PDB file of C-alpha atoms in Angstrom:
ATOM      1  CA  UNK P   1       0.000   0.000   0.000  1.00 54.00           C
ATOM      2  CA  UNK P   2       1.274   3.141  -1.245  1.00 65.00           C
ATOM      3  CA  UNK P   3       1.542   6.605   0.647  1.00 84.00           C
ATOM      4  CA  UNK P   4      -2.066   8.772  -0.543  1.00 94.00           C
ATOM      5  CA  UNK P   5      -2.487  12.382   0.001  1.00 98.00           C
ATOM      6  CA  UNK P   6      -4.879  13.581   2.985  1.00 98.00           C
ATOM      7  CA  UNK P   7      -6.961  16.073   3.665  1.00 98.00           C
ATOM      8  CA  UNK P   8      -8.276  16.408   6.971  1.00 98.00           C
ATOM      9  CA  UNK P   9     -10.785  18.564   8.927  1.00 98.00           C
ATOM     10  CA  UNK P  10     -13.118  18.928  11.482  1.00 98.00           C
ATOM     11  CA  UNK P  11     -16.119  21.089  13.104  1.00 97.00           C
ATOM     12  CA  UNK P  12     -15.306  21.377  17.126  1.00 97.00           C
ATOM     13  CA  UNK P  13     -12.040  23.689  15.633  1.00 98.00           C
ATOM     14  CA  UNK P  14      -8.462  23.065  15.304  1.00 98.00           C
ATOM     15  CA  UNK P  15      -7.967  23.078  19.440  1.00 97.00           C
ATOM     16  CA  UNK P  16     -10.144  19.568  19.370  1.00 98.00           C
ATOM     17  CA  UNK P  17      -8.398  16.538  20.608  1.00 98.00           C
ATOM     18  CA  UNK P  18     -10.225  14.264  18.172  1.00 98.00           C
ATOM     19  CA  UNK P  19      -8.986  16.155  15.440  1.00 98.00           C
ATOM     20  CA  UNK P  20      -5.633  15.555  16.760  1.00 98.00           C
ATOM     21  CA  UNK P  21      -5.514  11.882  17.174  1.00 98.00           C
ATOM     22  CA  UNK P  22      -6.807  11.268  13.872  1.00 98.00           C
ATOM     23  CA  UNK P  23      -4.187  13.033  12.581  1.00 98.00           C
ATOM     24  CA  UNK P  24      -1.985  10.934  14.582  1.00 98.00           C
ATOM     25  CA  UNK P  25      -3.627   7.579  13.207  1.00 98.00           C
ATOM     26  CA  UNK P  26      -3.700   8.823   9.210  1.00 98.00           C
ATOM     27  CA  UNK P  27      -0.211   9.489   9.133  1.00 97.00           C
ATOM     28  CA  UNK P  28       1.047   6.221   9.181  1.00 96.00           C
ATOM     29  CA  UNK P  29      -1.530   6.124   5.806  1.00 97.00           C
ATOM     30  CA  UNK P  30       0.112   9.106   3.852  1.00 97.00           C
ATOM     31  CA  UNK P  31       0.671  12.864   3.942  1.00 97.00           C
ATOM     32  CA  UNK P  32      -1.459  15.247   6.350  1.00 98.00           C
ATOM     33  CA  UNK P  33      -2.829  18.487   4.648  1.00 98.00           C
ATOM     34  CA  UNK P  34      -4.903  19.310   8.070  1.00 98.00           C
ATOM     35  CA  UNK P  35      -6.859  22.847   7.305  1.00 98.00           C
ATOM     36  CA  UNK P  36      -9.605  23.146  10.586  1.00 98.00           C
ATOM     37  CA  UNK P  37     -11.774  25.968  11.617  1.00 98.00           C
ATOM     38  CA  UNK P  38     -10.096  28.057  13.742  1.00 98.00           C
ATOM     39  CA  UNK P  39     -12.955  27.826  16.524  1.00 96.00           C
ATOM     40  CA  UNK P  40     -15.892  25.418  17.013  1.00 96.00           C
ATOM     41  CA  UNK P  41     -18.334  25.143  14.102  1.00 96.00           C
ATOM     42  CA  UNK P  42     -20.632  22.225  15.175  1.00 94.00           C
ATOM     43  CA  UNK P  43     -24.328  22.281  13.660  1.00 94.00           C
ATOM     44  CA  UNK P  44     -22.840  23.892  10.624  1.00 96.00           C
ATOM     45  CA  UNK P  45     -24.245  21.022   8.418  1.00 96.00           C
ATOM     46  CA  UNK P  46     -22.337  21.612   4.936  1.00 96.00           C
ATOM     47  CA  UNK P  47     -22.901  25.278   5.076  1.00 97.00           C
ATOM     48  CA  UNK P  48     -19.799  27.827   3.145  1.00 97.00           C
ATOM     49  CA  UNK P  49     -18.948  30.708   4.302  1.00 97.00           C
ATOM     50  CA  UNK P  50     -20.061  32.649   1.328  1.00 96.00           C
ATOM     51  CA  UNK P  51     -19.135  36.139   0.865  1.00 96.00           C
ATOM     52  CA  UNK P  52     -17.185  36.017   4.160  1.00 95.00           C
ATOM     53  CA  UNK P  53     -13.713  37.707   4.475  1.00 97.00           C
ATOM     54  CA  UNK P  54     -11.406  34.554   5.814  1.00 98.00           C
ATOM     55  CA  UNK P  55      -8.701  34.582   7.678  1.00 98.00           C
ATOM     56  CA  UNK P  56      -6.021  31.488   7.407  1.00 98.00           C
ATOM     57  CA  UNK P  57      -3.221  31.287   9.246  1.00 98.00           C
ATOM     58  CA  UNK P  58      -0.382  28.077   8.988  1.00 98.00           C
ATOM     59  CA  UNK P  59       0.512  26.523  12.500  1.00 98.00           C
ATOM     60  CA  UNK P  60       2.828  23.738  11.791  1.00 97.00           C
ATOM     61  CA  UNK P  61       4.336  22.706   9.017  1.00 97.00           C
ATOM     62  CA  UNK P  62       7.125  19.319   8.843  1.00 97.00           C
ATOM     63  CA  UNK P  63       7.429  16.547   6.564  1.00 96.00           C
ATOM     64  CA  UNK P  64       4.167  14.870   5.677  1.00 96.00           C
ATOM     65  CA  UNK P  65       2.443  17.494   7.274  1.00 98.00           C
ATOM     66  CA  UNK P  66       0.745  20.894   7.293  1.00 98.00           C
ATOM     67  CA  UNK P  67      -1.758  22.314   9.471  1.00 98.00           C
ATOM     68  CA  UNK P  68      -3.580  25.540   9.308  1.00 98.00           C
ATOM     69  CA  UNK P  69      -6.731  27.257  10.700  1.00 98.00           C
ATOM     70  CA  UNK P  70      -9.407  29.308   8.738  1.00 98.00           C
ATOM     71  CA  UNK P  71     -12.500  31.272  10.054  1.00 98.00           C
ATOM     72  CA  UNK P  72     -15.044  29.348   7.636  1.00 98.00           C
ATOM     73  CA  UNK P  73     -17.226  26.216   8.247  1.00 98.00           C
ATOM     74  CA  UNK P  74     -16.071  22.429   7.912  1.00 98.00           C
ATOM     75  CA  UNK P  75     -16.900  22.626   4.527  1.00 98.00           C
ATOM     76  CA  UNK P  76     -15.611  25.899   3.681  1.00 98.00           C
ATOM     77  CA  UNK P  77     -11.864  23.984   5.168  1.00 98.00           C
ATOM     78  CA  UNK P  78     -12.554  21.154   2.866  1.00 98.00           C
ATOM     79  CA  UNK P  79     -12.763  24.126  -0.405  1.00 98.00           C
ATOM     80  CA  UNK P  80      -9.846  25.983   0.942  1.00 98.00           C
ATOM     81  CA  UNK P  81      -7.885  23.182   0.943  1.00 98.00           C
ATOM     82  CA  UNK P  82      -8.436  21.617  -2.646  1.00 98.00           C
ATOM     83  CA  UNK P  83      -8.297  25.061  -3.954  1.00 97.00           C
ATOM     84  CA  UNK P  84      -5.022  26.006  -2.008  1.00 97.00           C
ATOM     85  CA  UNK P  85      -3.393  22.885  -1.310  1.00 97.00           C
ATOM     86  CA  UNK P  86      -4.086  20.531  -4.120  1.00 96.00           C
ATOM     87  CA  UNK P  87      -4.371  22.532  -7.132  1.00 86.00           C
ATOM     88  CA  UNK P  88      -4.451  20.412 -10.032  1.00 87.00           C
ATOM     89  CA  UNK P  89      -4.789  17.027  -8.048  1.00 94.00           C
ATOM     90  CA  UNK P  90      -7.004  15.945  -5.919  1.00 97.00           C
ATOM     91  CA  UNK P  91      -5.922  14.178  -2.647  1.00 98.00           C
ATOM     92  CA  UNK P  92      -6.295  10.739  -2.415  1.00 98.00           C
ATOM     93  CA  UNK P  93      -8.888  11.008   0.887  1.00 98.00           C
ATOM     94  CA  UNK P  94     -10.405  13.449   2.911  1.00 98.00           C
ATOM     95  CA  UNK P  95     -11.497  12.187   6.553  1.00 98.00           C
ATOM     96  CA  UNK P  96     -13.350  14.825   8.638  1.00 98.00           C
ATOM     97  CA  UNK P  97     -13.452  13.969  13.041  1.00 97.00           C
ATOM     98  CA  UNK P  98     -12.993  12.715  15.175  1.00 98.00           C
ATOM     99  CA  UNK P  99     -16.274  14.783  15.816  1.00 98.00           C
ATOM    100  CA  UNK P 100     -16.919  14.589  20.313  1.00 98.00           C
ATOM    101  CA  UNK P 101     -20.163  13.874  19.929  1.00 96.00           C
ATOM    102  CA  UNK P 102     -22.831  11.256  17.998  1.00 96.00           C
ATOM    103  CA  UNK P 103     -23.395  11.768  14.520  1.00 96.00           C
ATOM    104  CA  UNK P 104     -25.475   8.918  14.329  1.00 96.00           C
ATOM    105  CA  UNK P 105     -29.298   8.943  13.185  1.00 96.00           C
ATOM    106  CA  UNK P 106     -30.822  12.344  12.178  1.00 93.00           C
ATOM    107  CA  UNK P 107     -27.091  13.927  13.663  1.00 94.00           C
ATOM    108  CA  UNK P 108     -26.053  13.704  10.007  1.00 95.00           C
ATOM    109  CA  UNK P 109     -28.339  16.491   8.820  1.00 95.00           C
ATOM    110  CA  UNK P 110     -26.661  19.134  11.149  1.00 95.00           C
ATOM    111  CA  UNK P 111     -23.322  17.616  11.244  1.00 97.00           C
ATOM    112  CA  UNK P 112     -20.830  19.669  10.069  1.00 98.00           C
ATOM    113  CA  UNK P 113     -17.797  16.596  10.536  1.00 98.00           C
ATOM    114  CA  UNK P 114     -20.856  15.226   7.924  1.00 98.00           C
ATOM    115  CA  UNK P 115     -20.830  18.244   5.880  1.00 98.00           C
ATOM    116  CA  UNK P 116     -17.033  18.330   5.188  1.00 98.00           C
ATOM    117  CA  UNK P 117     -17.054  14.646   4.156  1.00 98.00           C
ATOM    118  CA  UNK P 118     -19.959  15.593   1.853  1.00 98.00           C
ATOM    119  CA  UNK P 119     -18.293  18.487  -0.080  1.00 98.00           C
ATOM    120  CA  UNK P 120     -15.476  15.995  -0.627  1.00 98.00           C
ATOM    121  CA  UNK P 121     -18.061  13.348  -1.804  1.00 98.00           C
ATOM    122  CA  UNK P 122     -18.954  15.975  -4.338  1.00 98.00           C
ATOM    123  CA  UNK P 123     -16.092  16.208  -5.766  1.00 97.00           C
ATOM    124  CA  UNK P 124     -15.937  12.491  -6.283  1.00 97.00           C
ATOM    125  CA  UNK P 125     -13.234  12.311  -3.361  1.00 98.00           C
ATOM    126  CA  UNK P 126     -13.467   8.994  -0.912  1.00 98.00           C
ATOM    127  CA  UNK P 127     -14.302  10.862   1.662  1.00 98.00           C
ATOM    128  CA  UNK P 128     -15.111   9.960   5.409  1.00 98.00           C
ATOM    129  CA  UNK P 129     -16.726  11.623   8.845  1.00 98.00           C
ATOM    130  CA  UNK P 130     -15.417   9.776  11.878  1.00 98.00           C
ATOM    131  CA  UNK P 131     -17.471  10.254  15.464  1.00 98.00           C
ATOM    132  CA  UNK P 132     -17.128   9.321  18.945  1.00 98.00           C
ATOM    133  CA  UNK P 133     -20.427   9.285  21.216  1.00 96.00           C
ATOM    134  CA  UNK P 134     -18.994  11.764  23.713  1.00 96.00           C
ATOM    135  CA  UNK P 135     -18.949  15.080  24.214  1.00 95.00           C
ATOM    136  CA  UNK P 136     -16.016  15.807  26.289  1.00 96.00           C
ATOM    137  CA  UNK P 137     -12.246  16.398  25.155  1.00 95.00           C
ATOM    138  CA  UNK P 138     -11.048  13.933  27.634  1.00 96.00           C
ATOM    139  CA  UNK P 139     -12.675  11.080  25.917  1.00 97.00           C
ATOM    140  CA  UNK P 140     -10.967   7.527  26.021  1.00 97.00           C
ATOM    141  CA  UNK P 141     -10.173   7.347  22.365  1.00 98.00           C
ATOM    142  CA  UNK P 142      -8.365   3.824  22.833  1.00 98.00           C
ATOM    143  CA  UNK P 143     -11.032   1.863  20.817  1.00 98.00           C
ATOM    144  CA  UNK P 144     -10.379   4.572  17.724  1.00 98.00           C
ATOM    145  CA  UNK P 145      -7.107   4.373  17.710  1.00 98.00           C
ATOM    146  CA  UNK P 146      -7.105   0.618  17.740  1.00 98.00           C
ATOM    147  CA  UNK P 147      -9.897   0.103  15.593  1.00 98.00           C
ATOM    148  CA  UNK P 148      -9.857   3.193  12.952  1.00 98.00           C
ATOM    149  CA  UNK P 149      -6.674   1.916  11.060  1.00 98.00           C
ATOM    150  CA  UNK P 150      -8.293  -1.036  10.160  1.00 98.00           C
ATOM    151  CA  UNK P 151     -11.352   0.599   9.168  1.00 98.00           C
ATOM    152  CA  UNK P 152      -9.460   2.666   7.309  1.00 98.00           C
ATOM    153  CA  UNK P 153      -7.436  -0.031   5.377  1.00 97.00           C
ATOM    154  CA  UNK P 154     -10.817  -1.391   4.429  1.00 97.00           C
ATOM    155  CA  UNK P 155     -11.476   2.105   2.934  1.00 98.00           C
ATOM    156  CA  UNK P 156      -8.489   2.061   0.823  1.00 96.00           C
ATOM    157  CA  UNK P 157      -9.290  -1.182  -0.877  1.00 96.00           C
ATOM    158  CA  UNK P 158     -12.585  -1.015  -1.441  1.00 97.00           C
ATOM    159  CA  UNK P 159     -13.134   2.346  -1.608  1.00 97.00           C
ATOM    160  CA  UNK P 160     -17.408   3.553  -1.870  1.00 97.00           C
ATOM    161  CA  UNK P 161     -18.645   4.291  -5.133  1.00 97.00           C
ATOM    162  CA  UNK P 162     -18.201   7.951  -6.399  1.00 96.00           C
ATOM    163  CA  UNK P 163     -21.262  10.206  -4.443  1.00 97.00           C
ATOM    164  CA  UNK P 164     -21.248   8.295  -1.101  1.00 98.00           C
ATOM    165  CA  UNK P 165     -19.413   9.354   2.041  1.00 98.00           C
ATOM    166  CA  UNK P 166     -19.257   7.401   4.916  1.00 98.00           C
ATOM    167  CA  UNK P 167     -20.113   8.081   8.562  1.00 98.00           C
ATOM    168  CA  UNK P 168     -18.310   6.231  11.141  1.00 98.00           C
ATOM    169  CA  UNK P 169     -19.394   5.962  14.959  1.00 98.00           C
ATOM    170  CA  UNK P 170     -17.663   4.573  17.218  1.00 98.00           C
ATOM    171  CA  UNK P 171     -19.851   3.864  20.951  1.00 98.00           C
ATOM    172  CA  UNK P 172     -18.294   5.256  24.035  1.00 97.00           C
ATOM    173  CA  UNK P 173     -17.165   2.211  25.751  1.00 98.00           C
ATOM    174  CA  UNK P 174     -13.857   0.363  26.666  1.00 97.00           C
ATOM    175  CA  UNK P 175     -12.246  -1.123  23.494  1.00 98.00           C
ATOM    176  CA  UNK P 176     -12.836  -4.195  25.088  1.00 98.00           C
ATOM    177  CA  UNK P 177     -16.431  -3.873  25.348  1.00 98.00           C
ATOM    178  CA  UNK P 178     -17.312  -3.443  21.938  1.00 98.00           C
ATOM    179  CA  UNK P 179     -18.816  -6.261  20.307  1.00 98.00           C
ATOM    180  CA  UNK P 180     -17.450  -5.610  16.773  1.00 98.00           C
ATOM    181  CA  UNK P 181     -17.877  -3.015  13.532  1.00 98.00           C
ATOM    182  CA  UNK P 182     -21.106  -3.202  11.305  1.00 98.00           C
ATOM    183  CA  UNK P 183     -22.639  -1.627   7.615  1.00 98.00           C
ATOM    184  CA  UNK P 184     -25.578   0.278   9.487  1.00 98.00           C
ATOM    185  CA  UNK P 185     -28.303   2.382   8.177  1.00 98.00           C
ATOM    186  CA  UNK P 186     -29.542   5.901   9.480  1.00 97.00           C
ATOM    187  CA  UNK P 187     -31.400   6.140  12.550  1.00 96.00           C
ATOM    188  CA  UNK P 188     -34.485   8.186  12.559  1.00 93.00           C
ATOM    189  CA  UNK P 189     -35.022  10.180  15.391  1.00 91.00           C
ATOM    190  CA  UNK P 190     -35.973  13.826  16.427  1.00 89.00           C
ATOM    191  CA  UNK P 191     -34.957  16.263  19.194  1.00 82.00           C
ATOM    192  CA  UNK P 192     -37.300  17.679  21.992  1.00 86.00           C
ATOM    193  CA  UNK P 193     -37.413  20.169  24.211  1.00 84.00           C
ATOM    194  CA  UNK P 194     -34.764  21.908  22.591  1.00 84.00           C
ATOM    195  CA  UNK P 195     -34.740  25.507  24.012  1.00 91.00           C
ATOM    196  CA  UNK P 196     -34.082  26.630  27.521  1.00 90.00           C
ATOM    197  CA  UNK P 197     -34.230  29.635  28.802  1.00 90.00           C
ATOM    198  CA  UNK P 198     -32.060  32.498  30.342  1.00 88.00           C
ATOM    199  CA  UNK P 199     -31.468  35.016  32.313  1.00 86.00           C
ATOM    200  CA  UNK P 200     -29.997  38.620  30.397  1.00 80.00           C
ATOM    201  CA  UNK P 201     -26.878  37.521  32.466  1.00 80.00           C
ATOM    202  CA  UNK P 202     -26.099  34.270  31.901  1.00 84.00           C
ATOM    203  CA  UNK P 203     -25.285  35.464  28.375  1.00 82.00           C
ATOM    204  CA  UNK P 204     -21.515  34.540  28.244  1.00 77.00           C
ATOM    205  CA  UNK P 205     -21.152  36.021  24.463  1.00 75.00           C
ATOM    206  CA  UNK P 206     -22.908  39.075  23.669  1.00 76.00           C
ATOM    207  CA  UNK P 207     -25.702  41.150  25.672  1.00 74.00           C
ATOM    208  CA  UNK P 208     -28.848  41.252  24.461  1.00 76.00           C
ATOM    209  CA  UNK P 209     -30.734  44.142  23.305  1.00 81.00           C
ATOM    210  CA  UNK P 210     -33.006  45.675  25.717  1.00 82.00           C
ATOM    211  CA  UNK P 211     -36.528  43.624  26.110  1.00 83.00           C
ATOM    212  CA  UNK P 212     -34.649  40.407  24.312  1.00 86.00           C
ATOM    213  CA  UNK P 213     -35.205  36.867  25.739  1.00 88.00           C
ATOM    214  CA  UNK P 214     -32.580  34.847  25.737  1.00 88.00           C
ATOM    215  CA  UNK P 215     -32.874  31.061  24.672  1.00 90.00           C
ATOM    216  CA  UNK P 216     -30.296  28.543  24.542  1.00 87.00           C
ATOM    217  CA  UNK P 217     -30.387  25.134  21.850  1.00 86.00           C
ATOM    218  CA  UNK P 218     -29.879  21.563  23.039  1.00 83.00           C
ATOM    219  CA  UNK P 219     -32.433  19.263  23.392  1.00 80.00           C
ATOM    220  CA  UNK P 220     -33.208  15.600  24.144  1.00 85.00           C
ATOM    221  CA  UNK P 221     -32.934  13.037  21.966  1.00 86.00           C
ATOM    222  CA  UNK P 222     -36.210  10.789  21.096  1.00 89.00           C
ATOM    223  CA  UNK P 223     -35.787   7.689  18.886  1.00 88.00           C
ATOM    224  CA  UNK P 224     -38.378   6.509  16.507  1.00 91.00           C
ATOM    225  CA  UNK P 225     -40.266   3.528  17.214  1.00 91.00           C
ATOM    226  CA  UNK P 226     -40.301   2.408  13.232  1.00 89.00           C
ATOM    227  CA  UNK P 227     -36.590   2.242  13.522  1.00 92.00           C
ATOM    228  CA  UNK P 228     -34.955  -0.628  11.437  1.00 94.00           C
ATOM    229  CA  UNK P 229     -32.870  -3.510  13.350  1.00 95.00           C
ATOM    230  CA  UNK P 230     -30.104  -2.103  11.178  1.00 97.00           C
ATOM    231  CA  UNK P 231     -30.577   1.454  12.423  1.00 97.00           C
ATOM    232  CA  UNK P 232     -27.039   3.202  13.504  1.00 97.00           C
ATOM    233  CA  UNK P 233     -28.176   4.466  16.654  1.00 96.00           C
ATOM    234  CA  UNK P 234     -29.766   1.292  17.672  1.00 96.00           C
ATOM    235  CA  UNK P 235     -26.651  -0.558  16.925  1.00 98.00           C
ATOM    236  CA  UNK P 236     -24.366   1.869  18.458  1.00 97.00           C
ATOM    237  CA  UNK P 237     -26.529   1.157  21.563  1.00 96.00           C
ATOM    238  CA  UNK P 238     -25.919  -2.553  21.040  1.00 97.00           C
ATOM    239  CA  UNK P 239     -22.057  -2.210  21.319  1.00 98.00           C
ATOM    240  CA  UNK P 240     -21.283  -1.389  17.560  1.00 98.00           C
ATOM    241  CA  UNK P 241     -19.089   0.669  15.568  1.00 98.00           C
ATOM    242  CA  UNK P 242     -21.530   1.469  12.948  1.00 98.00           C
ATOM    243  CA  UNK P 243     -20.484   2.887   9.359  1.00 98.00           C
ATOM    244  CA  UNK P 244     -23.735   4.491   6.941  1.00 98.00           C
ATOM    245  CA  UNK P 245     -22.882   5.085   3.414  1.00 98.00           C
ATOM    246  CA  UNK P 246     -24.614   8.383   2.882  1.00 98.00           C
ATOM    247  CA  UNK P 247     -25.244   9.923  -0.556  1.00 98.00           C
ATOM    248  CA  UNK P 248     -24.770  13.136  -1.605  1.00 97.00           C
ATOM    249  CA  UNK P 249     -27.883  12.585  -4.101  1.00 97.00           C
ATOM    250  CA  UNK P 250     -30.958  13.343  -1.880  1.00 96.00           C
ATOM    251  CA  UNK P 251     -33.356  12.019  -4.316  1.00 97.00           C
ATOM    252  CA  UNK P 252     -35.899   9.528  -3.566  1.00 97.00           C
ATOM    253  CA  UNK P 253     -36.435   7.585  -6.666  1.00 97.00           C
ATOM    254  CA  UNK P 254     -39.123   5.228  -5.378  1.00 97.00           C
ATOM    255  CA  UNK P 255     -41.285   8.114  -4.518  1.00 97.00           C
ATOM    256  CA  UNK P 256     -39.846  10.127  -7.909  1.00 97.00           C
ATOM    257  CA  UNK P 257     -41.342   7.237  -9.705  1.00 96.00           C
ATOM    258  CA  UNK P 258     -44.693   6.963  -7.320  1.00 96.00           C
ATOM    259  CA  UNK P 259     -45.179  10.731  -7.836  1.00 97.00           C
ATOM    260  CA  UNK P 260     -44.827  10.561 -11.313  1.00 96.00           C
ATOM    261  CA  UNK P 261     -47.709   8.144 -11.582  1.00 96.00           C
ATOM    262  CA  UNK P 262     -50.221   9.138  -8.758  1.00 97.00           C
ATOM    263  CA  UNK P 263     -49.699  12.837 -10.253  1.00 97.00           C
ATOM    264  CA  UNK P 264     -50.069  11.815 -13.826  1.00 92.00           C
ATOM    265  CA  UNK P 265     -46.785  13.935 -15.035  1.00 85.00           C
TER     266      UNK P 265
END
C-alpha cells in the first residue's frame, strides 16, 4: 500500500483533541494536509462561508504534514484546501473527526464533521466523517485508535462508489467492550425540548438588546419507534461501531417514480 495524500478537517475547531488523534492515526496512511476551523463550528451542516472575508493562518508545518486554521465552516476547510493545497490534483482522501459527539441517526443532517465529508463526496473524493459518542475532550479514544486503522485499510481497498461518504461511529465504551464493527443504516429520530431559557446575564457572548429573551439550543434526543434492526443508533446502543454510506444525491427515486404516476406527469 502506497503513501495517498490527505486532507483532513473537522467542526469542534483546530484546538479539538479528536482532530488531533486522527491526525496521529492517518499518518502512518500518507501525507497530512490538516486545514480546521479556527474555533468550534458544530451544527454547521455543509454550510460555506459565502461572501465572508477569511482569515487562514499556517501553525505547523514538517514533513508529511501541514496544518492551518481558517475562520469558515467544515466545509468551507474542505474548499480551501483543494483550492489552495491541491491545485491540479485531488488528494487521495479526505477524513473529517474525530467529531466529540454522535453523529449517528438524524445527527447527520446538522453535522458539520458530515458536511465536510460531503463536499469531498462531491467532488468524487473517498471521503469519510469519523465520530465518537462523547462530548467531552477527555474522551478515552483507545477503541479509535485501535480500531480506525483497520477501518481505514478497508477504505483504501474497497473504496465507496463515487457520491457516497461514509459516517463512522464509534460507541463510548472500553475497546474491550465493543462487540465488533457493522454496515448500518440511518437512525431516525428527532430532538425535543430543545430551548431553555435564560437570564440577560447568563449570556456569556454578547448582551442582548433591551426587552430580548434569551434562549439557549440543546435538546433531548427521542428515537423513533419504526426504527430498522439495522438502524445506527440502535446498533451503536448494542455495542457497535456502525459505518452508513450516505449519498450526496438526496433524491428519492421510489417516490420520484410513485409521484410521477399518482400525479399523472
Amino acid at each position: 500500500m502506497g503513501r495517498f495524500e490527505i486532507l483532513v478537517t473537522n467542526d469542534d475547531g483546530i484546538e479539538s483533541k479528536g482532530l488531533h488523534v486522527l491526525c496521529e492515526i492517518l499518518r502512518n496512511f500518507g501525507n497530512i494536509t490538516m486545514i480546521a476551523p479556527a474555533y468550534p463550528q458544530s451544527g454547521m451542516s455543509a454550510a460555506v462561508s459565502l461572501g465572508q472575508e477569511l482569515f487562514y493562518k499556517e501553525v505547523r508545518r514538517e514533513e508529511g504534514f501541514i496544518a492551518g486554521k481558517l475562520t469558515g465552516t467544515p466545509a468551507t476547510c474542505i474548499k480551501f484546501g483543494l483550492t489552495q493545497f491541491f491545485q491540479g490534483k485531488y488528494p487521495d482522501l479526505i477524513v473529517s473527526g474525530i467529531n466529540h459527539g454522535s453523529n449517528a441517526s438524524a445527527s447527520v443532517i446538522y453535522s458539520g464533521t458530515l458536511g465536510a465529508a460531503a463536499e469531498g463526496a462531491l467532488h468524487g473524493i473517498t471521503s469519510v466523517g469519523v465520530s465518537i459518542e462523547n462530548h467531552s475532550q477527555d474522551v478515552d479514544l483507545t477503541a479509535v485508535r485501535k480500531i480506525l486503522p483497520l477501518l481505514m485499510k478497508r477504505i483504501i481497498e474497497y473504496p465507496p462508489k463515487p457520491g457516497i461518504y461514509l459516517n463512522i461511529n464509534f460507541p463510548d465504551i472500553p475497546f474491550e467492550n465493543i462487540k465488533g464493527c457493522t454496515i448500518a443504516s440511518q437512525g431516525a429520530g428527532i430532538w425535543i425540548k430543545e430551548f431553555i431559557r435564560l437570564a440577560p446575564e447568563e449570556c456569556v457572548t454578547t448582551a442582548p438588546e433591551d426587552g430580548m429573551e434569551v434562549f439557549k439550543m440543546l435538546g433531548d434526543y427521542e428515537d423513533s419507534a419504526e426504527n430498522l434492526p439495522t438502524a445506527d443508533n440502535r446498533l451503536m446502543a448494542k455495542g457497535y461501531v456502525t459505518i452508513v454510506p450516505h449519498s450526496i444525491d438526496y433524491t428519492d427515486y421510489n417516490e420520484m417514480k410513485r409521484l410521477a404516476e399518482t400525479w399523472n406527469l
